[in-house]
XYZ file of C-alpha atoms in Angstrom:
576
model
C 6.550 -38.185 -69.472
C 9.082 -39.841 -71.953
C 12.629 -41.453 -71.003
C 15.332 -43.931 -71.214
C 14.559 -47.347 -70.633
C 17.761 -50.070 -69.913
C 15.460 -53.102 -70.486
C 16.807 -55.537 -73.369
C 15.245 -55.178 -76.555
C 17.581 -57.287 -78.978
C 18.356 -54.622 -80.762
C 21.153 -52.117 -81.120
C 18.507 -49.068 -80.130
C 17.338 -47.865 -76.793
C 13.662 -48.274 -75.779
C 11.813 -44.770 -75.638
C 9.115 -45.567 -72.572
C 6.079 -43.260 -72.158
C 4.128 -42.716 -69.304
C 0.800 -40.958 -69.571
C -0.684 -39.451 -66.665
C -4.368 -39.399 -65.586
C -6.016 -37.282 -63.580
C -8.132 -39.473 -60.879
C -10.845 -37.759 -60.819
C -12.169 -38.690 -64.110
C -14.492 -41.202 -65.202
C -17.100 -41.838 -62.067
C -17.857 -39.316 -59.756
C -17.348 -39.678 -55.947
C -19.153 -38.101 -52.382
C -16.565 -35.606 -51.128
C -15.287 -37.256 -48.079
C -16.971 -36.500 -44.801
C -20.251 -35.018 -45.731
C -23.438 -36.745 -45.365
C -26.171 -36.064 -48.257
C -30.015 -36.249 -48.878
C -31.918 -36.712 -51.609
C -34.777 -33.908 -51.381
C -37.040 -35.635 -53.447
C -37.891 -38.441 -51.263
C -39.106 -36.385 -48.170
C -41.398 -37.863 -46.343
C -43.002 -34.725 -44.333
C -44.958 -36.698 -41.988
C -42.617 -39.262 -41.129
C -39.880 -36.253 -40.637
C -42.643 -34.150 -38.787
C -43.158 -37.266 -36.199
C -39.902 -37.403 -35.189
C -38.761 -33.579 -35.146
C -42.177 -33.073 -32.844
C -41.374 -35.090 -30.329
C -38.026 -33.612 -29.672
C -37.040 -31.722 -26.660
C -34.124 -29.073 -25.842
C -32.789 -29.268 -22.678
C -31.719 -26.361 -21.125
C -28.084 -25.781 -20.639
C -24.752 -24.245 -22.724
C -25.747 -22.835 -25.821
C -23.672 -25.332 -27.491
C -25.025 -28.645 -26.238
C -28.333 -26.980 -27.333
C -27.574 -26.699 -30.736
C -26.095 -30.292 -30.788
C -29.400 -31.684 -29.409
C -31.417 -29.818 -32.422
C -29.033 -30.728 -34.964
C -28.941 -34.304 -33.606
C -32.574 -34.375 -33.788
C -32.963 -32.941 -37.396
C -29.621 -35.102 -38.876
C -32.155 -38.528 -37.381
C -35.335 -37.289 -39.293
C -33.541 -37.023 -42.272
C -32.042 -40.551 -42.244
C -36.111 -41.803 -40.925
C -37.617 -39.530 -44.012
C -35.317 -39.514 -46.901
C -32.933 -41.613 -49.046
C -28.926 -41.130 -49.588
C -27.885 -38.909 -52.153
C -26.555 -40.983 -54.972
C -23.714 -39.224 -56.691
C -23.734 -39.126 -60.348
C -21.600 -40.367 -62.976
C -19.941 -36.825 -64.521
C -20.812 -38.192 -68.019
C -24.395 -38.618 -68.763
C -25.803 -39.824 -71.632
C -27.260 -37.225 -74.028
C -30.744 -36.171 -73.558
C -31.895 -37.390 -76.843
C -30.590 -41.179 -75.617
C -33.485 -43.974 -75.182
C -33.820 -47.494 -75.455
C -35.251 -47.618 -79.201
C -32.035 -45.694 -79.957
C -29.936 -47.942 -78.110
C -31.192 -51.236 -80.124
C -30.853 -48.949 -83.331
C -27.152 -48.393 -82.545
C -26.267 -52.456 -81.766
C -28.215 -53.392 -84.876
C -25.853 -51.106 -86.684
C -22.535 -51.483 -85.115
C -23.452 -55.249 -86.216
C -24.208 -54.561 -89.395
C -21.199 -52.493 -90.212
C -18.967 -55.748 -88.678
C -20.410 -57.633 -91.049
C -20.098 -55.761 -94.117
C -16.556 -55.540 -92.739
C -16.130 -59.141 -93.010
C -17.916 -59.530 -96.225
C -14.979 -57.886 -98.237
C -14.380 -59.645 -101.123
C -17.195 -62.105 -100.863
C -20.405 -62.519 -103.115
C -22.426 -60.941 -100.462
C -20.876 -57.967 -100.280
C -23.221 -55.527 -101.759
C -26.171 -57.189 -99.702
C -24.209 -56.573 -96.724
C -23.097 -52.944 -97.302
C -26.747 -51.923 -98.276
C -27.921 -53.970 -94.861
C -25.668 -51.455 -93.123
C -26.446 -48.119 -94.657
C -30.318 -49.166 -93.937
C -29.320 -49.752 -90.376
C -27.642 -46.377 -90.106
C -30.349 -44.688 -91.981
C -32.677 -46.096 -89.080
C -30.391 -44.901 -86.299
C -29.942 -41.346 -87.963
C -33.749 -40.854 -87.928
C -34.477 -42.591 -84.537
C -32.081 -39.697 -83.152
C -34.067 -36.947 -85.315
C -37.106 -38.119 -83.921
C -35.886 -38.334 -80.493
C -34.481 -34.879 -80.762
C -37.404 -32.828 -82.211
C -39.614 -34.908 -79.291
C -37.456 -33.936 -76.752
C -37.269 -30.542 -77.727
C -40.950 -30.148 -77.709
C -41.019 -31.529 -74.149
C -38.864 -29.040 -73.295
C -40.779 -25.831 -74.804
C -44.034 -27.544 -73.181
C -42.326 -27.630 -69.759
C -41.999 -23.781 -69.955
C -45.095 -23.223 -68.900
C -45.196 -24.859 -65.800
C -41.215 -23.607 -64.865
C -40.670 -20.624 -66.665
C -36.939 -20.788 -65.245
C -36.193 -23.883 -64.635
C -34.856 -26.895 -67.018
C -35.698 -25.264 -70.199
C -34.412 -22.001 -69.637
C -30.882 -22.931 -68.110
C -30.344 -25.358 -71.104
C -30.742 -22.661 -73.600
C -28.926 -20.329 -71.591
C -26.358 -22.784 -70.955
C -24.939 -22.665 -74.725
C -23.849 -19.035 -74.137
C -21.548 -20.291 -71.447
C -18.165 -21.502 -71.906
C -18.210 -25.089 -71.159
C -17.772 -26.745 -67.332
C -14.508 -28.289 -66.557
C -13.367 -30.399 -63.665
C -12.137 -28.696 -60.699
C -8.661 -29.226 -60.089
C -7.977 -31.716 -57.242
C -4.300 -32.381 -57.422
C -2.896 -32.153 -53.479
C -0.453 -29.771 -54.033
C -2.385 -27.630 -56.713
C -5.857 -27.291 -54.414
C -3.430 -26.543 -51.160
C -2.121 -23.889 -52.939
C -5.111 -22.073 -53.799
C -6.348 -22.483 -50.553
C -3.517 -20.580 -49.123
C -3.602 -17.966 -51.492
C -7.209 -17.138 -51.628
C -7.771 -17.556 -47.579
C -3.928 -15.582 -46.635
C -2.751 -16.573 -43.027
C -3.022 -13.319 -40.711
C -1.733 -13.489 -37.529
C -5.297 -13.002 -35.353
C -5.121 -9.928 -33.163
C -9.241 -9.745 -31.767
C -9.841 -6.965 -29.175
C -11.837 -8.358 -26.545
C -15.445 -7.545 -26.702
C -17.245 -5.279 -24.231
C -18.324 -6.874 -21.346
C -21.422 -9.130 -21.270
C -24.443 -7.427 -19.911
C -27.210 -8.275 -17.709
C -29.422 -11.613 -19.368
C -32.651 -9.692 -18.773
C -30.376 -6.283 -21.039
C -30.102 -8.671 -23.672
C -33.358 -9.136 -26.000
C -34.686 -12.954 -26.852
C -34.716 -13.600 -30.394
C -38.271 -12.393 -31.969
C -41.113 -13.964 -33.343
C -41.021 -12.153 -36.796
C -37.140 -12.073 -36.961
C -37.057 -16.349 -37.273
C -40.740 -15.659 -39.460
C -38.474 -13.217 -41.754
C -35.376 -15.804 -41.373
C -37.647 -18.625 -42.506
C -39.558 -16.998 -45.555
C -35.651 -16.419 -46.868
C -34.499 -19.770 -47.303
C -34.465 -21.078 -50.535
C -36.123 -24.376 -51.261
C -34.105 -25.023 -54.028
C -30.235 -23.720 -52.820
C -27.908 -26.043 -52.051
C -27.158 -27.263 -48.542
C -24.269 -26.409 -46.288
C -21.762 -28.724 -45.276
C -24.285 -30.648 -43.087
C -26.031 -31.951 -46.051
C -29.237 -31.033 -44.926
C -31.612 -29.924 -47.691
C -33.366 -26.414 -46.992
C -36.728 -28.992 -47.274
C -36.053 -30.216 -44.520
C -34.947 -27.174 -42.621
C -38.012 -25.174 -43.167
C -40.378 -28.305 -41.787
C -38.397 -28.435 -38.763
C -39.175 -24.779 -38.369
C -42.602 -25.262 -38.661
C -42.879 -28.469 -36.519
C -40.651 -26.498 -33.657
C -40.444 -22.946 -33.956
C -40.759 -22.604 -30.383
C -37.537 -24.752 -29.986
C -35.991 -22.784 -32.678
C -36.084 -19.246 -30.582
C -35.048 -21.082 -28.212
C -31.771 -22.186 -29.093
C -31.482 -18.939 -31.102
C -31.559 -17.026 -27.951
C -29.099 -18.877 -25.802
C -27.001 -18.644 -28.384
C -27.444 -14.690 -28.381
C -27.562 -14.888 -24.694
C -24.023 -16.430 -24.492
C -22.591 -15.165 -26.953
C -21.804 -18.020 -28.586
C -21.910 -18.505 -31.981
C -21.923 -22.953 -32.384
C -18.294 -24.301 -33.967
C -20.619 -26.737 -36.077
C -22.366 -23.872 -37.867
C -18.961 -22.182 -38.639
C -17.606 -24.932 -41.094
C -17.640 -23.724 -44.602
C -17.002 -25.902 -47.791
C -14.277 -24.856 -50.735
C -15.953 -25.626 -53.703
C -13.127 -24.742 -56.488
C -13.937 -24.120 -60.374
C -11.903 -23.059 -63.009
C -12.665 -19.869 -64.287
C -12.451 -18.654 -67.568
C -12.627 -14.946 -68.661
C -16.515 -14.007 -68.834
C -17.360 -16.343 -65.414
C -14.858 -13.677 -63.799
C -17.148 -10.814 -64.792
C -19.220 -10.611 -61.543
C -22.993 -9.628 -61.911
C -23.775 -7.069 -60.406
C -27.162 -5.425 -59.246
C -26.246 -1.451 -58.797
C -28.637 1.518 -57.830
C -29.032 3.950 -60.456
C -27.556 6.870 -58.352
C -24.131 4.971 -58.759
C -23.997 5.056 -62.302
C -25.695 9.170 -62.072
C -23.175 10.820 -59.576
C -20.199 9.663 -61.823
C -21.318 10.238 -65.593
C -23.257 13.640 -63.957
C -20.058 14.775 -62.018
C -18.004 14.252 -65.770
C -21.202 15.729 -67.824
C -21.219 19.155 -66.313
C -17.097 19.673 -66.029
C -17.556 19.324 -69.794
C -20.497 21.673 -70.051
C -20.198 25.191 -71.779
C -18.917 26.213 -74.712
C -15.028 27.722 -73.903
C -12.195 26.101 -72.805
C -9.270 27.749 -71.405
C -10.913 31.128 -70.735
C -14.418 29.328 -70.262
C -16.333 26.720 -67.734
C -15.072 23.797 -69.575
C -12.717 21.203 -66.806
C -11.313 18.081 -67.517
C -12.921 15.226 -65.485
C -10.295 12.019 -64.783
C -12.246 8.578 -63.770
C -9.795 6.227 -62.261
C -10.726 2.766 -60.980
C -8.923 0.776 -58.264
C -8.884 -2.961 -57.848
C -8.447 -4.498 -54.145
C -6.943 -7.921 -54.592
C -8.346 -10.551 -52.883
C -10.786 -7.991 -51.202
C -13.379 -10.083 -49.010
C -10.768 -12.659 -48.075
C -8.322 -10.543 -46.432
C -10.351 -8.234 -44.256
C -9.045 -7.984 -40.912
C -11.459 -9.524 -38.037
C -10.157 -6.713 -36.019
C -10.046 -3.641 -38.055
C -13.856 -4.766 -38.295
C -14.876 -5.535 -34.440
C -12.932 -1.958 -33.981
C -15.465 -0.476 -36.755
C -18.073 -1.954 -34.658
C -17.352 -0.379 -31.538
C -16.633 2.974 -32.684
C -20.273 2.908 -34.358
C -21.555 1.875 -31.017
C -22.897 -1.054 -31.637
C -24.723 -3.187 -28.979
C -22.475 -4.792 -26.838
C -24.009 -7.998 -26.776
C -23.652 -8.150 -31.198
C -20.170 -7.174 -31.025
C -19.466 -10.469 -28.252
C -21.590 -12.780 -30.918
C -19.274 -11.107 -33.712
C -15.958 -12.182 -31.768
C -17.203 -15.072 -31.320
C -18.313 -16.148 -34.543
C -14.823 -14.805 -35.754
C -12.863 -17.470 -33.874
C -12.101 -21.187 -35.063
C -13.554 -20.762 -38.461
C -12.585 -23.442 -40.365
C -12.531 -24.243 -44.345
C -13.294 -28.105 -45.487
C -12.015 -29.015 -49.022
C -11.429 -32.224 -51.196
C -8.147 -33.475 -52.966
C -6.932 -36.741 -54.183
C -5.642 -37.086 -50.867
C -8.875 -37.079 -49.296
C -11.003 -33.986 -47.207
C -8.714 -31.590 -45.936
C -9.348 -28.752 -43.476
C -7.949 -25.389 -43.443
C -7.921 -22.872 -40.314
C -9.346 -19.439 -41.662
C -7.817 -16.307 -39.915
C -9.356 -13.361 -42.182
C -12.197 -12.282 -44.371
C -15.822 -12.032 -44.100
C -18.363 -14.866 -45.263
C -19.114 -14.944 -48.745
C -23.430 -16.142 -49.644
C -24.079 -15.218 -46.218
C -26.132 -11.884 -45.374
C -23.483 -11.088 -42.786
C -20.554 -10.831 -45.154
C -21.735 -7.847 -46.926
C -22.576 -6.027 -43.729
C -19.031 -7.041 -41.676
C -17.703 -5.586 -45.249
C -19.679 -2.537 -45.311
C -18.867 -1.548 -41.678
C -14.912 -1.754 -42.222
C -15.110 -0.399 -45.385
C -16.920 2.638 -44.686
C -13.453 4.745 -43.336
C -12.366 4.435 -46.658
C -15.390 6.674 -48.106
C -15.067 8.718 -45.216
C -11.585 10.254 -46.311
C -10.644 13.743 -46.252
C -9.636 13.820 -49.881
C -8.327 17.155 -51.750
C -11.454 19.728 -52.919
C -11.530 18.580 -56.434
C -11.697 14.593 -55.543
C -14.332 12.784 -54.992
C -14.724 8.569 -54.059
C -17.134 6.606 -54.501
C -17.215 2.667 -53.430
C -19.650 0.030 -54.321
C -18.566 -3.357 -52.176
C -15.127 -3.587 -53.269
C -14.980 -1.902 -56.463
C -13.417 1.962 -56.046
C -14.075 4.478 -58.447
C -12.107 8.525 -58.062
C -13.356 11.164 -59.980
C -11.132 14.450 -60.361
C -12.344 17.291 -61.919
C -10.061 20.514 -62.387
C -9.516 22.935 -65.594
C -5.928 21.768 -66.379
C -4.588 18.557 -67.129
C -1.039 18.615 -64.699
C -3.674 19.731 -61.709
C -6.102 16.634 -62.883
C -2.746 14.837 -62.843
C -1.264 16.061 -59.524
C -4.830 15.627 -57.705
C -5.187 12.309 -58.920
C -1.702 11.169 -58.044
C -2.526 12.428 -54.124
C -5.931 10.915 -53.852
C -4.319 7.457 -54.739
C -1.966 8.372 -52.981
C -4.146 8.398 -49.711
C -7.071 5.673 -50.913
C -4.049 2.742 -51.031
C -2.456 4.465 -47.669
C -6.164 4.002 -45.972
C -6.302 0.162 -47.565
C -2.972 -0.626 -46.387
C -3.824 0.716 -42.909
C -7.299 -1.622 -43.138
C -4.736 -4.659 -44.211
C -5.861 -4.385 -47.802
C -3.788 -4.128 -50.977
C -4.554 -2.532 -53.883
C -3.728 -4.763 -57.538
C -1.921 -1.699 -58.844
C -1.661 -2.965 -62.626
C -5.529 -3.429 -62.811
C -6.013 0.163 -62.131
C -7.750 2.059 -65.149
C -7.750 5.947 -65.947
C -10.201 7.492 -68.275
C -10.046 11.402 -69.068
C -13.832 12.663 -69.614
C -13.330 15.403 -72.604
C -15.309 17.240 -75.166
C -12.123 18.639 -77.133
C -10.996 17.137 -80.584
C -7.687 16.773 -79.831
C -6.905 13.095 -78.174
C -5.618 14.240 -74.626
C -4.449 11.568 -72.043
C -3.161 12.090 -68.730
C -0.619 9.442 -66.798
C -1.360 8.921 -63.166
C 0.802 6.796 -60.755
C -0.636 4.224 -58.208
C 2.439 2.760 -56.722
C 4.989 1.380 -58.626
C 3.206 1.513 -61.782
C 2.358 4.396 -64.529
C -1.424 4.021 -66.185
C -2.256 5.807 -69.099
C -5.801 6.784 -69.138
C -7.532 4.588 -71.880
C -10.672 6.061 -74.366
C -13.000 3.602 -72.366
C -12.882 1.527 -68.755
C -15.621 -0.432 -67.478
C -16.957 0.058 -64.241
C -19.527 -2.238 -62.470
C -20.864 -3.865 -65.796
C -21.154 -0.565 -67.874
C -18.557 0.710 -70.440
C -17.721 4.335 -69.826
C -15.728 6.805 -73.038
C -14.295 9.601 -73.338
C -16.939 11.182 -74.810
C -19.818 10.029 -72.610
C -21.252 8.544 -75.469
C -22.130 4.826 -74.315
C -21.298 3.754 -77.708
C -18.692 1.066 -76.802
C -21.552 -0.235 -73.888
C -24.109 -0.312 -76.338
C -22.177 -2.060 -78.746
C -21.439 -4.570 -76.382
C -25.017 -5.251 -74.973
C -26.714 -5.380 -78.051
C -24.311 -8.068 -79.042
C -25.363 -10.026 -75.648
C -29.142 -9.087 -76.451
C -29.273 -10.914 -79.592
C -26.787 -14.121 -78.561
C -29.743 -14.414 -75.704
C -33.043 -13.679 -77.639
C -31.610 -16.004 -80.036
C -31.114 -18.439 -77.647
C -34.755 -17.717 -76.235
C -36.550 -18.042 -79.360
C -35.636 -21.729 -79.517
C -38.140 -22.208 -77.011
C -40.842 -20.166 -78.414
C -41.908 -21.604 -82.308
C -44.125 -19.466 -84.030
C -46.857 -22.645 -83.705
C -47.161 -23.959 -80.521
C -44.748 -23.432 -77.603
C -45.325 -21.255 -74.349
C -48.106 -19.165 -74.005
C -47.781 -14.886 -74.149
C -47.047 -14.591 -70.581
C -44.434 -16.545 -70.603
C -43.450 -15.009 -73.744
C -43.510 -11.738 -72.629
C -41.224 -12.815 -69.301
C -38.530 -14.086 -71.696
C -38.983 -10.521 -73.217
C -38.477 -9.057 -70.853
C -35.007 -10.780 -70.414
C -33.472 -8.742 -73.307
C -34.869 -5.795 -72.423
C -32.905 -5.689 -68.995
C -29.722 -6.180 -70.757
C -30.260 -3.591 -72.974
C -31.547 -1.017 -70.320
C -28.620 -1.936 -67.827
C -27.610 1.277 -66.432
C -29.537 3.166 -68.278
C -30.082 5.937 -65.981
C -25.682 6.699 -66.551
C -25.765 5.994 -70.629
C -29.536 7.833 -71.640
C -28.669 11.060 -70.998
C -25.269 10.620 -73.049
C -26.911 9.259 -75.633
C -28.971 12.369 -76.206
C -26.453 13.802 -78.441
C -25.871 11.136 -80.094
C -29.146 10.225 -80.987
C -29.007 9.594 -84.648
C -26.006 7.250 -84.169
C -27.240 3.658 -84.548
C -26.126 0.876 -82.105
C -24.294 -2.023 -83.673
C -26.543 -4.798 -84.261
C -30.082 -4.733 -83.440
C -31.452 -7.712 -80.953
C -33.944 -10.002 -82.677
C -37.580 -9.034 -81.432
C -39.464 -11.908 -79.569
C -43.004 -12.220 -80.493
C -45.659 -11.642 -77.790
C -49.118 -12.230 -78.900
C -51.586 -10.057 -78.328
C -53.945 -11.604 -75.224
């Protein structure tokens, strides 16, 4: 910020005063506000095992029960484990030791002196002091380099994705940046991403019978516990998934227990439905979402477009045009009504006592975040829980009236969590045009009816031909016209006009050879990881290349003697 500044200056000029702002959240990191960490590496299991043993739940409300456990386990992990220490964001680099360090003072003061020596007799004794002191430093960082790097191709045998594999990996991403924390900026986003909607929950059925309502099993917490992930990161509790899994063991009894009160009641515990905002910038690849899709996805659309373009006539033949249009739901998981989805529940007769713990866990949800201000908190009115197992489900069950619609003949939808793909197949373009326009017509009327909105100008058209004349058809989804476009991309694979693939191949070859060069750094021709290992990292490229293959191999039939563009490097595997 620059301005005019009235302060005397004994001149006949104005002082020009700048004023540079800094974000605060540079320099030293901090411990967001209100949570409690543990450091996972100092567990002590026996020292946490002696205290979780001895505990015992009272009975009573479902929710003093879970207070008692949670009491219990938050005590352990203060008896058995250290504080958390939170990091400095700048780290030194990896190469960086203590022989390095000496090597760097000895020649920041040999470059000071040769400095001072200008002009004196021992000049040239000084200057050739100080290029010997940074011809020491230079190789002290070689050496440290090429020894570190070794370490690092040694360590991937014993964690063949773990430290060595994310740092080469790592280069192909763009690099991290600071979340934003700036009050008015993070408040902002929170209110955008999580919209307010005015809570309208239909009461649940009524509460059967406690002997109607089945205890919590022995394999379903068995199944629970072989799920969590030793290495994820804890919830907003701070309690490391360690830690979680011994108490398990130590009290599973107690565990089922609480489990089914909770079930019993219907109550779903307030202190389990806090949820932490952890904002990151984005840049334009981390929003490309990976996706794991079933084969049939990718078949039912490029089959549906293959045969309308079978046969050998057109306009007194089989031959139809076939029109692929994607739809984008803004905001999708975020904005799903709590009711439309306890109303899906019902009318697919689900057990009453579910659809009370589904109410319940639907009310007072609240969102914790961080700004300069301090820890905010944010009451959530909408959406299902993203990273849990029940957001996809919640999703799924709402979502399933939309691929349920009574669409014209020639129409056909398919869905695949919140991505929406139309395919309309008819023998003249102003029919393909006219059906399309009505089935979007009726997809976004269905959305708005669920509370959803459709992000109109992110809708793509592709018309499927075999002709040699360039034909494109213009559909409308609300207010605005899309042309179809010679290739879209729908969940991860690049679909032409043609049915080709040869846009999709280009494109993952490409990514093949930026990661098996990135691979190969860790796997020298002497030395290095042995031919298992080898052949995992091999097998690396080859999903990339074969991603959706079951959509593009067929298509690529025809096309056979076409070469893709660019070849991946091979990885060597030696022969065991």
């Amino acid at each position: 910020m620059a301005g005019k500044c009235d302060i005397y200056t004994s001149s006949d000029h104005k002082a020009i005063v700048y004023e540079i702002l800094l974000e605060k959240n540079q320099g030293v990191g901090r411990a967001p506000a209100g949570n409690r960490r543990w450091s996972a590496r100092s567990f002590d299991g026996d020292s946490f095992a002696e205290i979780v043993s001895g505990m015992e739940i009272r009975s009573g409300f479902a929710e003093d029960m879970v207070d008692e456990l949670m009491s219990t386990i938050t005590r352990a992990c203060d008896a058995s484990m250290s504080g958390a220490r939170y990091r400095r964001r700048r780290e030194p680099a990896y190469w960086w030791n203590d022989d390095i360090a000496e090597c760097r003072r000895d020649c920041i003061r040999a470059r000071r002196c040769a400095q001072r020596a200008r002009g004196r007799p021992d000049e040239v004794i000084r200057r050739e002091e100080f290029a010997n002191a940074r011809r020491r430093l230079r190789d002290a960082i070689k050496v440290s380099k090429r020894l570190c790097w070794r370490q690092l191709c040694d360590e991937v045998d014993r964690d063949v994705w773990g430290k060595p594999y994310r740092t080469v990996m790592s280069r192909l991403k763009a690099p991290r940046t600071s979340p934003p924390t700036a009050p008015d900026l993070v408040r902002r986003a929170v209110s955008t991403l999580f919209p307010s909607v005015i809570p309208r929950l239909i009461g649940a059925p009524p509460l059967l019978e406690e002997h109607l309502i089945p205890e919590v099993g022995v394999e379903e917490l068995r199944w629970a516990y072989r799920r969590v992930r030793i290495g994820a990161a804890p919830g907003p509790d701070g309690i490391p998934n360690t830690a979680l899994k011994a108490a398990v063991e130590a009290c599973f009894d107690s565990f089922r227990r609480v489990f089914t009160a909770c079930l019993r009641e219907g109550c779903f515990p307030a202190r389990w439905k806090r949820q932490r905002l952890v904002p990151d910038a984005k840049t334009r690849q981390a929003c490309r979402r990976t996706i794991v899709v079933p084969p049939a996805m990718y078949v039912r659309h490029s089959g549906t477009a293959r045969s309308a373009i079978s046969g050998k006539r057109w306009h007194r033949g089989t031959k139809k045009y076939c029109a692929i249009i994607t739809l984008d739901v803004r905001n999708a998981f975020n904005s799903a009504r709590w009711d439309k989805i306890l109303t899906a529940l019902s009318q697919m007769e689900v057990p009453a006592y579910l659809q009370r713990m589904v109410s319940n866990y639907f009310r007072g949800r609240v969102l914790e975040f961080t700004t300069d201000d301090g820890a905010e908190t944010y009451e959530v009115t909408a959406g299902v829980p993203q990273g849990s197992v029940l957001g996809p489900i919640l999703w799924n069950v709402m979502y399933d009236r939309i691929l349920r619609l009574e669409l014209p003949r020639p129409a056909k939808i398919v869905g695949f969590a919140d991505d929406i793909a139309i395919t309309v197949v008819a023998k003249h373009l102003n029919l393909v045009e006219f059906y399309s326009n009505e089935t979007i017509r009726l997809v976004r009327a269905a959305l708005t009816e669920l509370g959803l909105q459709t992000a109109d100008q992110k809708t793509e058209v592709l018309l499927v031909t075999s002709r040699k004349v360039t034909e494109t058809i213009t559909v409308r989804a609300g207010s605005h016209y899309i042309t179809s476009a010679p290739c879209i991309r729908y969940l991860g694979v690049h679909i032409d006009a043609r049915l080709r693939f040869e846009e999709h191949l280009r494109i993952v070859s490409d990514k093949a050879n930026r990661v098996a060069g990135a691979l190969l750094g860790l796997m020298p021709n002497i030395g290095g990881p042995r031919s298992s290992r080898r052949r995992l990292y091999a097998n690396v490229v080859d999903s990339i290349l074969l991603y959706g293959a079951p959509a593009w191999s067929e298509g690529r039939e025809e096309a056979s003697r076409a070469t893709p563009a660019g070849r991946p490097r091979f990885i060597v595997v030696p022969a065991c």
